[in-house]
Amino acid sequence: MTDLAIFRTVADLRSALQGWRSKGDRIALVPTMGFLHQGHLSLIHLARQYAERVIVSIFVNPTQFGPTEDLSRYPRDPEGDRAKCLSAGADATFEPPPEEIYLPDAQTWVEVSELTRPLCGSSRPTHFRGVTTVVAKLFLIVGPDVAVFGEKDFQQLRTLQQMTRDLFFPIQIVPGPLVREPDGLAMSSRNAYLSPEERSSALCLSQALRLARSLFAQGQTSPHDLLRAVKDLLLSTPFVELDYIEFRSPRDLLLVETSLAPDDRLFLAVKIGRTRLIDNAPLSGPSTLDASKRAEIQWRRS
Ligand code: AMP
């Protein structure tokens, strides 16, 4: 196993990239906010399949947090993250301080309009503007051939695909499947906030997605009926406060109000105590909600 290179400045990273590119190496970028788990590592493994060099950015991006959100207490573990990146096969991390990415006199934002309005955009109005701005900067700093993003943050993935297309970034966006704990909970750095009791309540998200998939498989296509069933399940769980439960189309994220189709996805956001969690799944087709699919991804990792 070779060493992991650690870069903190744009200049140092760019000079290493120049060397790699001159040898003809393709570059993959995996943007993260650190406190890495198997979900992130699966994206690094996926990135390896597309490029000779994999760079993981670890940057807790201040502009995607609202004024009352968890920026200052967001969990961090730089040493642990580097060990995980190395063992997952990354070549380098990019760990800039905030002032390296946001110059004091910066005035430029990148914004995607329609896709960022519903779902997380309605309760976190400045969130996606922060995400698209930082990812556009990372794209311009690194100039990767490929960038990998998880389906865990499906609205973010769609938004970044749209940005890449609209701004003609010559970058292939590769989606990575949502990785879950063995009991179904979607892996998230924010799971670290949960008390043991809240952790068991958090299972209601994956249970709700499974319930919707199984009702749909039994022939129920009314969004109204499925929403009622899902809502009942979530509201009967301790500590749960609802943010949204919505069926939307996978491409344009349009609300489905009449009849559900197999590709439509259920999007969930709930607060469990003080911790906001999101999850999503298509109504039909392969999903890591099925134990066999989880095992397959586990197998691919090892
Ligand atoms: P974050 O560090 O939360 O900003 O996430 C960095 C990247 O990892 C994003 O592309 C996320 O969608 C992805 N990610 C986070 N959790 C998971 C998961 N459980 N499965 C797959 N990808 C994930």
Coordinates of C-alpha atoms and ligand atoms in Angstrom, one line a residue:
M1 CA 0.0 0.0 0.0
T2 CA 1.4 3.4 -0.9
D3 CA 1.2 6.6 1.2
L4 CA -1.7 9.0 1.3
A5 CA -0.7 12.5 0.2
I6 CA -2.4 15.3 2.2
F7 CA -2.9 18.7 0.6
R8 CA -4.1 21.8 2.3
T9 CA -3.6 24.5 -0.4
V10 CA -5.0 24.8 -3.9
A11 CA -1.4 25.5 -5.2
D12 CA 0.1 22.3 -3.7
L13 CA -2.8 20.1 -4.9
R14 CA -2.6 21.6 -8.4
S15 CA 1.1 20.9 -8.7
A16 CA 0.6 17.2 -7.7
L17 CA -2.3 16.9 -10.1
Q18 CA -0.2 18.3 -13.0
G19 CA 2.4 15.5 -12.4
W20 CA -0.3 12.8 -12.3
R21 CA -2.0 14.2 -15.4
S22 CA 1.3 14.4 -17.4
K23 CA 1.6 10.6 -16.9
G24 CA -1.9 10.2 -18.4
D25 CA -3.6 9.3 -15.1
R26 CA -7.3 9.9 -14.9
I27 CA -8.5 11.7 -11.8
A28 CA -11.6 11.0 -9.7
L29 CA -12.9 13.3 -6.9
V30 CA -15.0 12.2 -3.9
P31 CA -16.2 15.3 -2.1
T32 CA -17.0 14.8 1.6
M33 CA -17.3 16.6 4.9
G34 CA -15.3 14.0 6.7
F35 CA -16.1 11.8 9.7
L36 CA -16.1 9.1 7.2
H37 CA -18.1 5.9 7.3
Q38 CA -18.7 2.9 5.0
G39 CA -21.0 5.0 2.8
H40 CA -18.1 7.4 2.0
L41 CA -15.7 4.5 1.5
S42 CA -18.0 2.8 -1.0
L43 CA -17.7 6.0 -3.1
I44 CA -13.9 5.8 -2.9
H45 CA -14.0 2.2 -4.1
L46 CA -16.4 3.2 -6.9
A47 CA -14.1 6.1 -7.9
R48 CA -11.2 3.7 -8.2
Q49 CA -13.0 1.8 -11.0
Y50 CA -13.0 5.0 -13.1
A51 CA -9.6 6.6 -12.5
E52 CA -6.0 5.9 -11.6
R53 CA -5.9 8.6 -9.0
V54 CA -8.6 9.2 -6.4
I55 CA -8.8 12.4 -4.4
V56 CA -11.1 12.7 -1.3
S57 CA -11.9 16.3 -0.3
I58 CA -12.6 16.6 3.4
F59 CA -14.1 20.0 4.0
V60 CA -16.9 21.0 6.4
N61 CA -18.4 23.6 4.1
P62 CA -19.6 26.5 6.2
T63 CA -21.9 28.0 3.5
Q64 CA -24.2 24.9 3.4
F65 CA -25.1 25.3 7.1
G66 CA -27.9 27.6 8.1
P67 CA -27.4 30.0 11.0
T68 CA -29.1 27.7 13.5
E69 CA -27.5 24.5 12.2
D70 CA -24.8 22.2 13.5
L71 CA -21.6 23.7 11.9
S72 CA -19.6 24.1 15.1
R73 CA -20.5 20.7 16.5
Y74 CA -20.3 18.8 13.2
P75 CA -18.2 15.7 14.1
R76 CA -14.6 15.6 12.9
D77 CA -11.9 12.9 13.0
P78 CA -9.1 13.9 10.6
E79 CA -6.6 11.2 11.7
G80 CA -9.3 8.4 11.4
D81 CA -10.5 9.8 8.1
R82 CA -7.0 9.6 6.6
A83 CA -6.5 6.0 7.7
K84 CA -9.9 5.1 6.2
C85 CA -9.1 6.9 2.9
L86 CA -5.8 5.1 2.7
S87 CA -7.3 1.7 3.3
A88 CA -10.1 2.4 0.8
G89 CA -7.5 3.1 -1.9
A90 CA -7.5 6.9 -2.1
D91 CA -4.3 8.6 -3.3
A92 CA -4.8 11.9 -1.6
T93 CA -6.9 14.0 0.7
F94 CA -7.6 17.7 0.1
E95 CA -8.2 19.3 3.5
P96 CA -8.3 23.1 3.0
P97 CA -8.9 25.6 5.8
P98 CA -12.1 27.6 5.0
E99 CA -10.2 30.7 4.1
E100 CA -8.4 28.7 1.3
I101 CA -11.8 28.1 -0.4
Y102 CA -13.6 31.3 0.5
L103 CA -11.4 34.4 0.0
P104 CA -12.4 37.2 2.4
D105 CA -13.7 39.3 -0.5
A106 CA -15.5 36.5 -2.3
Q107 CA -18.8 37.6 -4.1
T108 CA -19.6 34.6 -6.3
W109 CA -22.3 32.0 -5.8
V110 CA -23.4 29.1 -8.0
E111 CA -27.1 28.4 -7.8
V112 CA -29.4 25.8 -9.4
S113 CA -33.0 26.9 -9.4
E114 CA -35.9 24.5 -9.7
L115 CA -34.4 21.3 -8.3
T116 CA -33.3 23.0 -5.1
R117 CA -36.7 24.5 -4.2
P118 CA -38.6 21.5 -2.7
L119 CA -37.7 18.9 -0.1
C120 CA -34.5 20.0 1.9
G121 CA -34.5 23.3 0.0
S122 CA -37.7 24.4 1.7
S123 CA -36.6 23.9 5.2
R124 CA -32.9 24.8 4.5
P125 CA -33.2 27.7 2.0
T126 CA -29.5 28.5 1.7
H127 CA -28.2 24.9 1.9
F128 CA -28.0 24.0 -1.8
R129 CA -26.5 27.3 -2.8
G130 CA -23.6 26.4 -0.4
V131 CA -23.3 22.9 -1.8
T132 CA -23.3 23.9 -5.5
T133 CA -20.8 26.8 -4.8
V134 CA -18.3 24.6 -3.0
V135 CA -18.6 21.7 -5.5
A136 CA -18.1 24.1 -8.4
K137 CA -15.0 25.4 -6.7
L138 CA -13.7 21.9 -6.1
F139 CA -14.4 21.0 -9.7
L140 CA -12.4 24.0 -10.9
I141 CA -9.6 23.4 -8.4
V142 CA -9.2 19.7 -9.1
G143 CA -10.5 19.4 -12.7
P144 CA -11.4 15.7 -12.2
D145 CA -12.5 13.4 -15.0
V146 CA -15.0 11.8 -12.7
A147 CA -16.8 12.9 -9.5
V148 CA -18.7 10.4 -7.3
F149 CA -21.8 11.4 -5.2
G150 CA -24.0 9.2 -3.0
E151 CA -27.7 8.5 -3.6
K152 CA -28.2 9.1 0.1
D153 CA -28.4 12.8 -0.7
F154 CA -30.5 12.2 -3.8
Q155 CA -31.7 15.9 -4.3
Q156 CA -28.0 17.0 -3.9
L157 CA -27.0 14.4 -6.6
R158 CA -29.6 15.6 -9.0
T159 CA -28.8 19.2 -8.4
L160 CA -25.1 18.6 -9.0
Q161 CA -25.8 16.6 -12.2
Q162 CA -27.9 19.6 -13.4
M163 CA -25.1 22.1 -12.5
T164 CA -22.5 20.0 -14.3
R165 CA -24.7 20.0 -17.4
D166 CA -25.7 23.6 -17.3
L167 CA -22.1 24.9 -16.8
F168 CA -20.5 22.4 -19.2
F169 CA -18.1 21.0 -16.7
P170 CA -16.3 18.2 -18.6
I171 CA -16.8 15.8 -15.7
Q172 CA -18.7 12.5 -15.5
I173 CA -20.9 12.3 -12.4
V174 CA -21.2 8.8 -11.0
P175 CA -23.9 8.0 -8.5
G176 CA -23.1 5.6 -5.6
P177 CA -25.7 3.4 -4.0
L178 CA -27.0 4.3 -0.5
V179 CA -25.1 2.2 2.1
R180 CA -27.0 1.1 5.2
E181 CA -26.2 -0.4 8.6
P182 CA -27.1 -4.1 8.9
D183 CA -30.4 -3.1 10.5
G184 CA -31.3 -0.7 7.6
L185 CA -30.4 2.7 9.0
A186 CA -28.8 4.8 6.3
M187 CA -25.2 5.5 7.2
S188 CA -24.6 9.2 8.1
S189 CA -22.0 11.2 10.0
R190 CA -24.9 12.7 11.9
N191 CA -25.9 9.3 13.3
A192 CA -23.1 10.0 15.8
Y193 CA -25.4 12.5 17.5
L194 CA -28.1 9.9 18.3
S195 CA -28.6 8.5 21.9
P196 CA -29.2 4.7 22.0
E197 CA -32.9 5.3 22.3
E198 CA -32.9 7.8 19.4
R199 CA -30.8 5.3 17.3
S200 CA -33.6 2.7 17.6
S201 CA -36.3 5.3 16.7
A202 CA -34.2 6.2 13.7
L203 CA -35.0 2.8 12.2
C204 CA -38.5 4.2 11.4
L205 CA -37.1 5.8 8.3
S206 CA -35.9 2.6 6.6
Q207 CA -39.1 0.8 7.9
A208 CA -41.2 3.5 6.3
L209 CA -39.4 3.1 2.9
R210 CA -39.9 -0.7 3.1
L211 CA -43.6 -0.3 3.9
A212 CA -44.1 2.0 0.9
R213 CA -42.3 -0.4 -1.4
S214 CA -44.3 -3.4 -0.1
L215 CA -47.7 -1.6 -0.5
F216 CA -46.7 -0.5 -4.0
A217 CA -45.6 -4.1 -4.8
Q218 CA -49.1 -5.2 -3.6
G219 CA -50.6 -2.9 -6.3
Q220 CA -51.3 0.3 -4.3
T221 CA -50.5 3.3 -6.4
S222 CA -52.4 6.1 -4.7
P223 CA -49.8 8.5 -3.2
H224 CA -52.4 9.7 -0.8
D225 CA -53.0 6.2 0.7
L226 CA -49.3 5.4 0.9
L227 CA -48.5 8.7 2.5
R228 CA -51.1 8.0 5.2
A229 CA -49.6 4.6 6.0
V230 CA -46.0 6.0 6.1
K231 CA -47.1 9.0 8.2
D232 CA -48.9 6.7 10.7
L233 CA -45.7 4.6 11.1
L234 CA -43.4 7.6 11.5
L235 CA -45.7 9.4 14.0
S236 CA -46.1 6.3 16.1
T237 CA -42.3 6.3 16.8
P238 CA -40.9 8.1 19.8
F239 CA -38.8 11.3 19.4
V240 CA -40.0 11.8 15.8
E241 CA -40.9 15.2 14.4
L242 CA -41.7 15.3 10.6
D243 CA -40.1 17.6 8.2
Y244 CA -41.3 16.1 4.9
I245 CA -42.7 12.9 3.4
E246 CA -43.1 13.2 -0.3
F247 CA -43.3 11.1 -3.5
R248 CA -41.4 12.7 -6.3
S249 CA -40.2 11.8 -9.8
P250 CA -36.5 10.8 -10.0
R251 CA -35.4 13.2 -12.7
D252 CA -37.2 16.5 -12.1
L253 CA -38.2 15.9 -8.5
L254 CA -41.8 16.8 -9.3
L255 CA -44.5 16.0 -6.8
V256 CA -46.5 12.8 -7.7
E257 CA -50.1 13.5 -6.8
T258 CA -52.2 11.1 -8.9
S259 CA -50.7 7.7 -9.6
L260 CA -47.3 6.3 -8.5
A261 CA -44.9 4.8 -11.0
P262 CA -42.1 2.3 -10.1
D263 CA -39.3 4.9 -10.6
D264 CA -40.9 7.4 -8.3
R265 CA -39.1 7.9 -5.0
L266 CA -40.2 8.4 -1.5
F267 CA -38.2 11.2 0.2
L268 CA -38.2 11.4 4.0
A269 CA -36.8 14.0 6.4
V270 CA -37.5 13.8 10.1
K271 CA -36.0 15.1 13.3
I272 CA -35.2 12.5 15.9
G273 CA -34.7 14.6 19.0
R274 CA -32.3 17.4 17.8
T275 CA -30.9 15.4 14.9
R276 CA -32.3 15.8 11.4
L277 CA -32.1 12.6 9.3
I278 CA -33.0 12.0 5.6
D279 CA -33.5 8.9 3.6
N280 CA -35.0 7.9 0.2
A281 CA -35.7 5.0 -2.0
P282 CA -37.4 4.2 -5.3
L283 CA -40.8 2.4 -5.1
S284 CA -39.5 -0.6 -7.0
G285 CA -36.3 -2.1 -8.3
P286 CA -33.0 -2.8 -6.6
S287 CA -32.5 -1.1 -3.2
T288 CA -30.1 -1.5 -0.3
L289 CA -33.3 -1.8 1.8
D290 CA -33.2 -5.4 0.7
A291 CA -30.8 -7.4 2.7
S292 CA -29.5 -9.3 -0.4
K293 CA -28.5 -6.0 -2.0
R294 CA -26.8 -4.8 1.1
A295 CA -24.8 -8.1 1.2
E296 CA -23.8 -7.6 -2.4
I297 CA -22.4 -4.2 -1.7
Q298 CA -20.6 -5.5 1.4
W299 CA -19.1 -8.2 -0.8
R300 CA -17.9 -5.7 -3.4
R301 CA -16.2 -3.7 -0.7
S302 CA -14.1 -6.6 0.7
Ligands
AMP1 P1 -21.2 14.2 3.5 O1 -19.8 13.9 4.1 O2 -22.3 13.8 4.3 O3 -21.3 15.5 2.8 O4 -21.3 13.1 2.2 C1 -20.3 13.1 1.2 C2 -20.7 12.2 0.1 O5 -21.0 10.9 0.7 C3 -22.0 12.6 -0.5 O6 -22.0 12.3 -1.9 C4 -23.1 11.7 0.1 O7 -24.2 11.5 -0.6 C5 -22.3 10.5 0.3 N1 -22.9 9.6 1.4 C6 -23.2 10.0 2.7 N2 -23.7 9.0 3.3 C7 -23.8 7.9 2.4 C8 -24.4 6.6 2.5 N3 -24.9 6.1 3.6 N4 -24.3 5.9 1.3 C9 -23.8 6.3 0.2 N5 -23.2 7.6 0.1 C10 -23.3 8.4 1.2

